[in-house]
Amino acid sequence: MRTIFFILQKEFLQIFRNKSMLPIIFVVPVVQLLVLAFATNYEIRDLSIDIVDHDGGNWSQQLKGKLLSSGYFRLHAQTTDDQAFDDLASNKADLILTIPQHFERDLVRNSEAGVQLLVNAINGSKAGLAAGYAQSIIGDFNRRIRLEWMAMDEDDAPSHFDMSFRYWFNPGLNYKWFMVPGILVVLVTLIGAFLSGMNIVKEKEAGTIEQLNVTPIRKHQFIIGKLLPFWIIALFELAFGLTVGKLVFDLPFAGNLGWIFLFAAVYLMVMLGLGLLISTFTETQQQSMFVTWFFLIICILMSGLFTPVESMPEWAQRITQFNPVAYFVKVMRMVMLKGSGWADIKMYLGIMVLFAVAVNAVAIWNYRKTV
Amino acid sequence: MTQPAIITNVLTKRFGDFIATNAITFEVAQGEIFGFLGANGAGKTTAMRMLCGLLKPSSGEARVAGFDIYTQTEKIKQRIGYMSQKFSLYEDLTVKENIRFYAGIYGLSNQQIREKTAGLLAKLRMEDEADKLVSALPLGWKQKLSFSIAVIHEPSIVFLDEPTGGVDPITRRQFWDLIYESASKGVTIFVTTHYMDEAEYCNRISIMVDGKIRALDTPAALKQQFGAATMNDVFLQLARAKS
């Protein structure tokens, strides 16, 4: 125990003497939360639309008005076919609505008329949303026409049912409540995996590890002494990040924060183990950083933080079952938004314990005291 | 006091087909200053690493401080000090913090740590530097500090791997004063070096060529045996004979 105490004391001295460390601990989380939380915005508003109106009648005016007053679309230009195509090609317009000639006449005479919607689909999900918004607005418009023309009286109206819905767990659809818990996961992950691995490799670079290897320090003492400081710092970071989240974004803490910290404690053992593992087969801090980055970028992008896991192909979903980041993102959101408790997270915690045991077993086996 | 500090018997280390240390056999008496010489790549460092428990031998036997190097490495580690050519202090810790750390991991009590720190700083005349970062010290001072820390837990044997590389002869001389002082207290010194003037300071020296020990005796006896005026000539004769 005394040996571990001396190693810890030395580690903390070195960590806090490192000039970049305090900024990493206090500035990085604030910047990440403030910038990323606003940047990772799933809502799409202000799509710029070109409208080509060949009809110019009363109904087409109404349709345009309805589209533009929805808040989702901003008129870029009311123009000709050619100009509209140019705008689409040069990214000035996101979509084109073409109202054909005789729109009103066809509507009245044939009870049927078409409009055309062209959407710039370079960004597929944005295009999907744009088409979706436009369709629902036009559909709504369509229903109203039918009501007005075919049945002047509500009672004679063709039977239809109304849908009423509520958004549960995040009634205001506040995407920041959704993103911030996930971003906190990334933060904790970075501290856990990067700093721990680099710290161990630093001893190799400096040559001091050889000195330590001829001292009576045992394997487990060295590993605990090296990893524990970052475990503590990362948990502190989580607390700090949650505080910032609460103050700035008014994050809902629906569930018990204890579960989050319990889960984080185990999750960090996985990440610290990963750092340790990487440090066993890299010789310089640069190498270690690069290898860690390679793994983390995959883990983070496949974690469901930015894109839902459910929309990934089957094989990718299977991979995420082995992605610790995915579990933590999920548990964070469950506990913070839904108020999930022990019964809901125990399975994920169990999986995380398995990960922790597996990663650390490989890392320790790979870490040989006799270099 | 009668048993030798180090005994090796046909100690061998192979890396694949390459034999780094080829059946070396020697004894080092307690309190002796034993010089371990050889050209770069002759196998000195490999031999030393085996004796320190950093490397498992391929075959042969050896005992350090009475303990077997295959099975009792943890016991050996308690009894030896080690100073490598790669600098072994933490540059981002102060002199005092370095002393405290190494003393601590060797299990010294707080009381002992305080006394040792004060004594060591006084001996090296480094009281004013106690709270300075090690990175700010001149190389010669770092080496002296490094040696003093390597013997802080009063080991019975100290291994020094080219301890004085890159410093001037006067600083080297001062360093050797520290070595003599330790040896006079009965500490066995096992030192590798490239400086032939340092070789002359040793009680006995061995010279390794291509993994084998080619000569082992007192500096005076070796000079006589090879009919050479200086250790430098002895070394050159052996190293040339190889090529």
XYZ file of C-alpha atoms in Angstrom:
614
model
C 0.000 0.000 0.000
C 2.789 2.352 0.954
C 4.460 1.746 -2.369
C 1.263 2.589 -4.224
C 0.919 5.717 -2.137
C 4.389 6.882 -3.200
C 3.660 6.164 -6.856
C 0.366 8.046 -6.646
C 2.026 10.997 -5.003
C 4.626 11.132 -7.748
C 2.011 10.794 -10.485
C -0.136 13.615 -9.161
C 2.906 15.846 -8.812
C 3.852 15.158 -12.420
C 0.337 15.460 -13.786
C -0.350 18.828 -12.212
C 3.116 20.119 -12.973
C 2.435 19.521 -16.641
C 1.371 22.904 -17.953
C -1.166 21.551 -20.400
C -2.935 19.482 -17.785
C -5.057 22.067 -15.995
C -6.415 23.481 -19.256
C -7.187 19.941 -20.375
C -9.120 19.333 -17.201
C -11.047 22.583 -16.998
C -11.110 24.257 -20.407
C -11.582 21.299 -22.720
C -14.861 20.124 -21.185
C -16.377 23.589 -21.211
C -15.371 24.216 -24.808
C -16.521 20.782 -25.893
C -19.880 21.177 -24.229
C -20.487 24.706 -25.394
C -19.325 24.268 -28.971
C -20.311 20.696 -29.729
C -23.689 20.908 -28.047
C -24.677 23.720 -30.362
C -22.956 22.326 -33.420
C -24.432 18.843 -33.303
C -27.897 20.124 -34.098
C -30.224 17.644 -35.707
C -32.966 20.145 -36.375
C -33.048 21.570 -39.841
C -34.599 24.968 -40.303
C -34.341 27.670 -42.892
C -33.985 25.426 -45.884
C -33.700 27.699 -48.852
C -36.276 27.002 -51.491
C -36.733 28.143 -55.093
C -40.297 28.245 -56.272
C -41.170 28.028 -59.953
C -44.799 28.942 -60.301
C -46.166 28.365 -63.800
C -49.732 28.744 -62.632
C -49.839 31.894 -60.556
C -53.352 31.277 -59.370
C -55.020 31.670 -56.033
C -54.408 28.122 -54.856
C -50.781 28.129 -55.754
C -50.411 31.366 -53.782
C -51.981 29.675 -50.773
C -49.692 26.671 -51.070
C -46.616 28.916 -51.212
C -47.798 30.911 -48.244
C -48.302 27.783 -46.211
C -44.851 26.445 -47.027
C -43.040 29.667 -46.239
C -44.928 30.381 -43.044
C -44.026 26.972 -41.634
C -40.633 28.210 -40.479
C -38.795 25.413 -42.206
C -38.398 27.060 -45.572
C -37.026 30.393 -46.628
C -37.756 31.639 -50.118
C -34.554 32.077 -52.045
C -36.141 33.114 -55.321
C -39.315 32.802 -57.230
C -37.895 32.162 -60.601
C -37.786 30.228 -63.855
C -36.978 26.575 -64.398
C -33.458 27.203 -65.675
C -32.525 29.631 -62.955
C -33.857 27.289 -60.321
C -31.735 24.435 -61.640
C -28.688 26.691 -61.541
C -29.451 27.625 -57.955
C -29.748 23.986 -57.016
C -26.474 23.171 -58.732
C -24.625 26.051 -57.103
C -25.965 25.205 -53.648
C -27.952 28.417 -53.384
C -31.175 26.481 -53.092
C -31.766 23.274 -51.152
C -34.945 22.394 -52.992
C -37.202 23.481 -55.852
C -40.962 23.427 -55.850
C -42.433 23.489 -59.317
C -46.116 24.281 -59.663
C -47.211 23.356 -63.204
C -49.347 25.386 -65.531
C -53.086 24.857 -65.100
C -52.523 23.731 -61.518
C -55.683 25.453 -60.359
C -57.718 24.411 -63.390
C -56.763 20.765 -63.019
C -57.483 20.912 -59.364
C -60.953 22.274 -59.895
C -61.898 20.294 -62.997
C -60.211 16.989 -62.477
C -59.985 17.164 -58.748
C -56.401 16.205 -59.250
C -53.209 18.166 -59.778
C -49.494 17.529 -59.233
C -46.574 19.554 -58.025
C -42.930 18.661 -58.357
C -40.339 18.762 -55.599
C -36.625 18.541 -56.403
C -34.315 18.141 -53.439
C -30.560 18.491 -53.302
C -29.600 15.170 -51.767
C -25.864 15.519 -51.346
C -26.556 15.449 -47.640
C -29.016 12.579 -47.642
C -30.524 13.037 -44.229
C -31.023 16.736 -44.755
C -32.721 16.017 -48.093
C -34.921 13.435 -46.428
C -35.988 15.888 -43.769
C -36.615 18.628 -46.339
C -38.788 16.355 -48.468
C -40.543 15.139 -45.331
C -41.389 18.639 -44.134
C -42.586 19.704 -47.584
C -44.675 16.577 -48.019
C -46.406 16.935 -44.721
C -47.186 20.590 -45.356
C -48.475 19.882 -48.852
C -50.433 16.893 -47.558
C -52.045 19.049 -44.927
C -52.913 21.606 -47.566
C -54.371 18.868 -49.705
C -56.613 17.612 -46.914
C -57.917 21.076 -46.277
C -58.893 21.521 -49.932
C -60.728 18.249 -49.842
C -62.574 19.283 -46.738
C -63.464 22.675 -48.106
C -64.658 21.490 -51.480
C -66.157 18.138 -50.989
C -67.899 18.719 -47.710
C -68.727 22.182 -46.660
C -70.082 20.824 -43.460
C -67.828 19.115 -40.910
C -70.469 16.439 -40.282
C -70.569 15.406 -43.904
C -66.859 15.154 -44.085
C -65.392 11.819 -45.028
C -64.564 9.997 -41.840
C -61.035 10.369 -40.712
C -59.258 10.105 -37.419
C -57.088 12.600 -35.693
C -53.835 11.620 -34.202
C -52.638 13.196 -31.006
C -49.171 12.572 -29.714
C -46.748 13.595 -27.024
C -43.006 13.360 -26.975
C -42.054 11.410 -23.927
C -38.862 11.857 -21.899
C -37.924 14.978 -23.829
C -41.217 16.805 -24.345
C -39.649 19.913 -25.824
C -37.565 17.862 -28.268
C -34.552 19.645 -26.865
C -31.703 18.096 -28.855
C -29.139 19.482 -26.418
C -30.571 17.306 -23.695
C -29.957 14.438 -26.042
C -26.432 15.439 -27.095
C -24.841 16.757 -23.939
C -24.882 13.449 -22.022
C -23.256 11.812 -25.042
C -20.613 14.501 -25.343
C -19.759 13.988 -21.691
C -19.087 10.349 -22.534
C -16.593 11.396 -25.191
C -14.892 13.658 -22.688
C -14.497 10.957 -20.074
C -13.335 8.545 -22.755
C -10.596 10.875 -23.951
C -9.216 11.377 -20.464
C -9.401 7.694 -19.680
C -7.865 6.197 -22.765
C -5.506 8.895 -24.055
C -3.900 10.293 -20.954
C -3.357 6.992 -19.195
C -1.687 5.362 -22.172
C 0.485 8.364 -22.898
C 1.526 8.626 -19.283
C 2.851 5.077 -19.201
C 4.616 5.413 -22.535
C 6.226 8.600 -21.259
C 8.148 6.508 -18.723
C 9.392 4.358 -21.566
C 10.458 7.391 -23.564
C 12.302 8.916 -20.640
C 13.938 5.603 -19.774
C 12.729 5.794 -16.207
C 10.687 2.627 -16.637
C 13.912 0.639 -16.633
C 14.819 2.132 -13.293
C 11.396 1.246 -11.923
C 11.779 -2.300 -13.206
C 14.831 -2.941 -11.046
C 13.078 -1.643 -7.948
C 10.871 -3.897 -5.841
C 7.733 -2.273 -7.331
C 5.339 -5.069 -8.289
C 3.350 -5.191 -11.503
C 0.013 -4.490 -9.884
C 1.413 -1.637 -7.807
C 2.770 0.048 -10.902
C -0.460 -0.389 -12.843
C -2.687 0.818 -10.012
C -0.378 3.735 -9.349
C -0.468 4.706 -12.999
C -4.168 4.293 -13.695
C -5.822 5.405 -10.478
C -4.977 9.109 -10.933
C -6.731 9.192 -14.297
C -9.683 7.273 -12.931
C -10.063 9.959 -10.296
C -9.508 12.830 -12.737
C -11.997 11.425 -15.248
C -14.703 10.972 -12.606
C -14.044 14.506 -11.460
C -14.369 15.625 -15.086
C -17.714 13.890 -15.330
C -18.961 15.705 -12.247
C -17.613 18.984 -13.600
C -19.196 18.388 -17.018
C -22.553 17.502 -15.475
C -22.440 20.697 -13.452
C -21.718 22.768 -16.552
C -24.499 20.902 -18.364
C -26.928 21.659 -15.582
C -26.001 25.321 -15.397
C -25.841 26.046 -19.107
C -28.375 23.680 -20.638
C -30.541 22.954 -17.636
C -30.054 19.224 -18.208
C -32.793 17.130 -16.677
C -31.454 14.719 -14.075
C -34.421 12.405 -14.254
C -32.620 9.446 -12.744
C -30.245 8.954 -9.887
C -26.795 10.345 -10.695
C -25.354 7.560 -8.561
C -26.069 5.100 -11.372
C -24.198 7.279 -13.821
C -21.156 7.444 -11.599
C -21.305 3.748 -10.858
C -21.446 2.989 -14.555
C -18.711 5.539 -15.314
C -16.484 3.966 -12.682
C -16.651 0.603 -14.421
C -16.570 2.116 -17.901
C -13.384 3.988 -17.020
C -11.708 0.736 -16.066
C -12.355 -0.423 -19.619
C -10.896 2.777 -21.078
C -7.918 2.813 -18.714
C -7.323 -0.819 -19.573
C -7.368 0.118 -23.250
C -4.814 2.838 -22.567
C -2.651 0.381 -20.670
C -2.957 -2.195 -23.431
C -1.935 0.311 -26.088
C 0.985 1.460 -23.960
C 2.305 -2.106 -23.851
C 2.929 -2.258 -27.559
C 3.898 1.331 -28.337
C 7.237 2.945 -27.639
C 6.554 6.661 -27.987
C 3.765 8.968 -26.936
C 3.144 9.764 -30.593
C 2.553 6.147 -31.496
C 0.347 5.646 -28.500
C -1.723 8.697 -29.366
C -2.158 7.595 -32.927
C -3.233 4.073 -32.085
C -5.611 5.297 -29.382
C -7.120 7.786 -31.783
C -7.687 5.063 -34.340
C -9.685 2.964 -31.890
C -11.545 5.844 -30.313
C -12.707 7.416 -33.544
C -14.292 4.111 -34.515
C -15.809 3.600 -31.094
C -17.175 7.136 -30.923
C -18.599 7.287 -34.442
C -20.220 3.899 -33.963
C -21.530 4.670 -30.508
C -24.909 6.072 -31.484
C -23.814 9.459 -30.260
C -24.219 11.205 -33.607
C -26.209 8.708 -35.630
C -28.678 6.212 -34.214
C -27.339 2.677 -33.893
C -30.715 1.385 -35.164
C -30.107 2.919 -38.574
C -26.769 1.191 -39.036
C -26.591 -1.939 -41.191
C -26.977 -5.254 -39.418
C -23.237 -6.061 -39.352
C -22.402 -2.643 -37.931
C -25.023 -3.033 -35.252
C -23.411 -6.284 -34.303
C -20.054 -4.535 -33.938
C -21.557 -1.933 -31.638
C -22.409 -4.734 -29.248
C -18.692 -4.769 -28.508
C -18.397 -1.008 -28.304
C -18.154 0.181 -24.693
C -18.759 3.785 -25.743
C -22.157 2.818 -27.190
C -23.256 1.337 -23.872
C -22.219 4.348 -21.862
C -23.920 6.793 -24.259
C -27.071 4.706 -23.996
C -26.981 4.448 -20.209
C -26.254 8.155 -19.823
C -29.293 9.059 -21.895
C -31.459 6.451 -20.212
C -30.654 7.618 -16.723
C -30.639 11.327 -17.405
C -33.697 11.616 -19.649
C -35.786 8.606 -18.748
C -34.864 8.216 -15.125
C -33.800 4.617 -15.568
C -32.654 2.796 -12.483
C -30.884 -0.375 -11.466
C -33.297 -2.742 -13.171
C -32.775 -1.013 -16.514
C -29.017 -0.633 -16.450
C -27.904 -3.784 -14.675
C -27.518 -5.755 -17.871
C -25.360 -3.035 -19.436
C -23.334 -2.757 -16.268
C -22.771 -6.498 -16.358
C -21.520 -6.293 -19.936
C -19.244 -3.434 -18.943
C -17.781 -5.462 -16.076
C -17.027 -8.238 -18.559
C -15.309 -5.747 -20.869
C -13.283 -4.351 -17.983
C -12.118 -7.803 -16.928
C -11.288 -8.839 -20.475
C -9.409 -5.700 -21.512
C -7.420 -5.532 -18.305
C -6.579 -9.211 -18.373
C -5.106 -8.872 -21.859
C -3.355 -5.624 -20.942
C -1.783 -6.993 -17.783
C -0.786 -10.203 -19.492
C 0.833 -8.160 -22.224
C 2.564 -5.816 -19.835
C 5.765 -7.466 -18.796
C 7.808 -6.072 -16.033
C 10.946 -7.416 -17.644
C 11.056 -5.121 -20.649
C 30.862 -11.859 4.530
C 32.560 -14.823 2.949
C 30.093 -15.614 0.205
C 30.719 -13.729 -3.056
C 28.323 -10.930 -3.992
C 27.889 -12.246 -7.526
C 28.571 -15.723 -8.873
C 27.877 -16.704 -12.455
C 28.391 -20.094 -13.993
C 28.305 -20.460 -17.823
C 25.587 -17.843 -17.932
C 24.247 -17.579 -21.490
C 21.657 -15.481 -23.301
C 20.544 -16.185 -26.849
C 18.310 -14.014 -28.989
C 17.353 -16.420 -31.749
C 20.610 -17.491 -33.416
C 22.551 -14.641 -31.892
C 24.426 -15.370 -28.687
C 24.644 -12.109 -26.806
C 26.296 -13.508 -23.701
C 28.208 -16.703 -24.203
C 28.825 -18.898 -21.158
C 30.342 -16.282 -18.890
C 31.693 -17.422 -15.545
C 33.045 -15.125 -12.868
C 32.774 -14.181 -9.221
C 32.681 -10.790 -7.606
C 33.676 -10.512 -3.964
C 31.778 -8.375 -1.493
C 32.983 -4.788 -1.347
C 34.863 -5.159 -4.599
C 34.790 -2.606 -7.428
C 34.384 -4.786 -10.465
C 34.858 -3.189 -13.886
C 32.938 -4.770 -16.727
C 34.490 -3.668 -20.010
C 33.844 -4.390 -23.648
C 33.176 -2.754 -26.978
C 29.646 -1.710 -27.888
C 27.598 -4.808 -28.565
C 29.976 -7.113 -26.737
C 27.183 -8.260 -24.417
C 27.859 -6.178 -21.312
C 24.408 -4.724 -21.006
C 22.742 -8.079 -21.616
C 24.795 -9.657 -18.852
C 23.990 -6.833 -16.497
C 20.289 -6.976 -17.254
C 20.244 -10.661 -16.455
C 21.952 -10.060 -13.139
C 19.424 -7.334 -12.272
C 16.488 -9.612 -13.006
C 15.377 -7.643 -16.058
C 16.076 -10.494 -18.461
C 15.683 -14.255 -18.126
C 18.887 -16.133 -19.027
C 18.762 -18.862 -21.687
C 20.983 -21.190 -19.694
C 23.616 -21.253 -16.982
C 23.363 -20.188 -13.376
C 23.945 -17.083 -11.365
C 23.388 -15.869 -7.852
C 23.263 -12.231 -6.851
C 23.531 -11.359 -3.159
C 22.977 -15.054 -2.535
C 19.711 -15.213 -4.499
C 18.997 -17.187 -7.629
C 18.391 -15.011 -10.706
C 15.731 -17.316 -12.098
C 13.452 -17.643 -9.120
C 14.298 -14.937 -6.625
C 14.377 -11.775 -8.708
C 12.070 -9.902 -6.341
C 14.470 -10.574 -3.454
C 17.402 -9.500 -5.588
C 15.637 -6.238 -6.425
C 15.440 -5.353 -2.726
C 19.190 -5.811 -2.385
C 20.583 -4.055 -5.447
C 20.865 -0.508 -6.676
C 20.923 0.312 -10.360
C 21.918 3.313 -12.377
C 21.585 3.115 -16.133
C 23.208 5.083 -18.925
C 19.738 6.280 -19.778
C 19.094 8.915 -17.213
C 16.832 7.557 -14.516
C 15.590 10.519 -12.503
C 12.322 12.320 -13.189
C 13.169 15.609 -14.850
C 9.836 17.137 -13.931
C 10.253 16.429 -10.229
C 12.473 18.362 -7.871
C 15.615 16.912 -6.334
C 13.789 16.349 -3.066
C 10.766 14.753 -4.697
C 12.980 12.324 -6.596
C 14.741 11.310 -3.420
C 11.445 10.915 -1.622
C 9.928 8.787 -4.382
C 12.793 6.323 -4.679
C 13.295 6.117 -0.941
C 9.572 5.523 -0.570
C 9.281 2.694 -3.048
C 12.195 0.924 -1.381
C 10.167 0.945 1.804
C 12.055 3.481 3.902
C 10.065 5.004 6.756
C 9.188 8.701 6.779
C 11.768 9.244 9.484
C 14.439 7.505 7.401
C 13.424 9.441 4.311
C 13.875 12.743 6.137
C 17.266 11.778 7.494
C 18.493 10.316 4.233
C 17.340 13.359 2.265
C 19.131 15.767 4.572
C 22.298 13.661 4.623
C 22.357 13.179 0.880
C 21.802 16.855 0.088
C 24.537 17.845 2.543
C 26.995 15.350 1.110
C 26.397 16.499 -2.454
C 26.288 20.147 -1.328
C 22.950 20.482 -3.034
C 20.879 22.003 -0.220
C 20.181 25.078 -2.337
C 19.009 22.939 -5.235
C 16.691 20.749 -3.163
C 13.546 22.358 -4.533
C 14.768 22.829 -8.078
C 13.570 20.616 -10.899
C 16.095 17.977 -11.859
C 15.908 19.154 -15.468
C 17.611 22.382 -14.362
C 20.737 20.620 -13.022
C 23.988 20.142 -14.954
C 24.617 16.607 -16.193
C 27.433 15.899 -13.729
C 25.197 16.809 -10.798
C 22.393 14.684 -12.110
C 24.746 11.717 -12.283
C 25.955 12.177 -8.743
C 22.393 12.571 -7.530
C 21.367 9.529 -9.529
C 24.095 7.428 -7.915
C 23.246 8.642 -4.441
C 19.622 7.720 -5.002
C 20.614 4.316 -6.356
C 22.263 3.544 -3.006
C 19.672 5.259 -0.804
C 18.250 1.974 0.445
C 21.763 0.739 1.315
C 21.910 -2.097 -1.183
C 24.652 -4.675 -0.959
C 25.434 -4.415 -4.689
C 25.188 -1.479 -7.085
C 25.082 -1.927 -10.837
C 26.296 1.075 -12.805
C 25.795 1.018 -16.565
C 28.149 3.605 -18.094
C 27.341 6.019 -15.293
C 29.641 8.849 -16.341
C 28.967 9.202 -20.058
C 29.362 12.727 -21.408
C 30.998 14.543 -18.514
C 34.459 16.017 -18.027
C 37.311 14.162 -16.233
C 37.056 16.303 -13.085
C 33.390 15.573 -12.625
C 34.125 11.929 -13.369
C 36.780 11.930 -10.653
C 34.265 13.356 -8.170
C 31.811 10.680 -9.185
C 34.413 8.019 -8.472
C 34.962 9.491 -5.014
C 31.327 8.646 -4.325
C 31.893 5.118 -5.621
C 34.950 4.636 -3.398
C 33.056 5.906 -0.414
C 30.296 3.340 -0.966
C 32.796 0.549 -1.589
C 34.606 1.383 1.629
C 31.317 0.690 3.441
C 31.277 -2.802 1.969
C 29.002 -2.152 -1.015
C 29.923 -4.184 -4.077
C 30.217 -2.074 -7.220
C 29.619 -3.599 -10.634
C 30.385 -0.980 -13.261
C 30.530 -0.875 -17.058
C 32.480 1.869 -18.739
C 34.157 2.967 -21.943
C 36.678 5.176 -20.173
C 39.985 3.428 -19.632
C 41.040 5.834 -16.910
C 37.993 4.638 -14.997
C 39.035 1.051 -15.593
C 42.218 1.789 -13.688
C 40.141 2.744 -10.638
C 38.618 -0.744 -10.404
C 39.909 -3.521 -8.153
C 39.456 -6.068 -10.906
C 38.183 -5.853 -14.429
C 36.834 -8.227 -17.017
C 36.901 -7.536 -20.733
C 34.179 -8.974 -22.926
C 34.595 -9.599 -26.652
C 31.744 -11.043 -28.708
C 29.795 -12.306 -25.733
C 32.758 -13.989 -24.056
C 34.982 -12.886 -21.208
C 38.507 -12.709 -22.681
C 40.401 -11.300 -19.732
C 39.740 -11.032 -16.014
C 42.224 -9.743 -13.444
C 43.485 -6.661 -11.669
C 44.421 -3.759 -13.957
C 48.103 -4.179 -13.056
C 48.119 -7.917 -13.773
C 46.326 -7.399 -17.086
C 48.838 -4.795 -18.226
C 51.629 -7.181 -17.373
C 49.931 -10.114 -19.056
C 49.474 -8.217 -22.322
C 52.759 -6.359 -22.055
C 50.928 -3.059 -22.308
C 51.648 0.303 -20.706
C 48.020 1.334 -20.242
C 44.604 -0.293 -19.990
C 43.841 1.353 -23.299
C 46.482 -0.826 -24.993
C 45.162 -3.944 -23.302
C 41.686 -3.161 -24.546
C 42.837 -2.421 -28.085
C 44.848 -5.645 -28.290
C 41.810 -7.682 -27.285
C 39.382 -5.816 -29.487
C 41.723 -6.026 -32.511
C 42.407 -9.717 -32.002
C 38.761 -10.232 -32.699
C 38.793 -8.663 -36.175
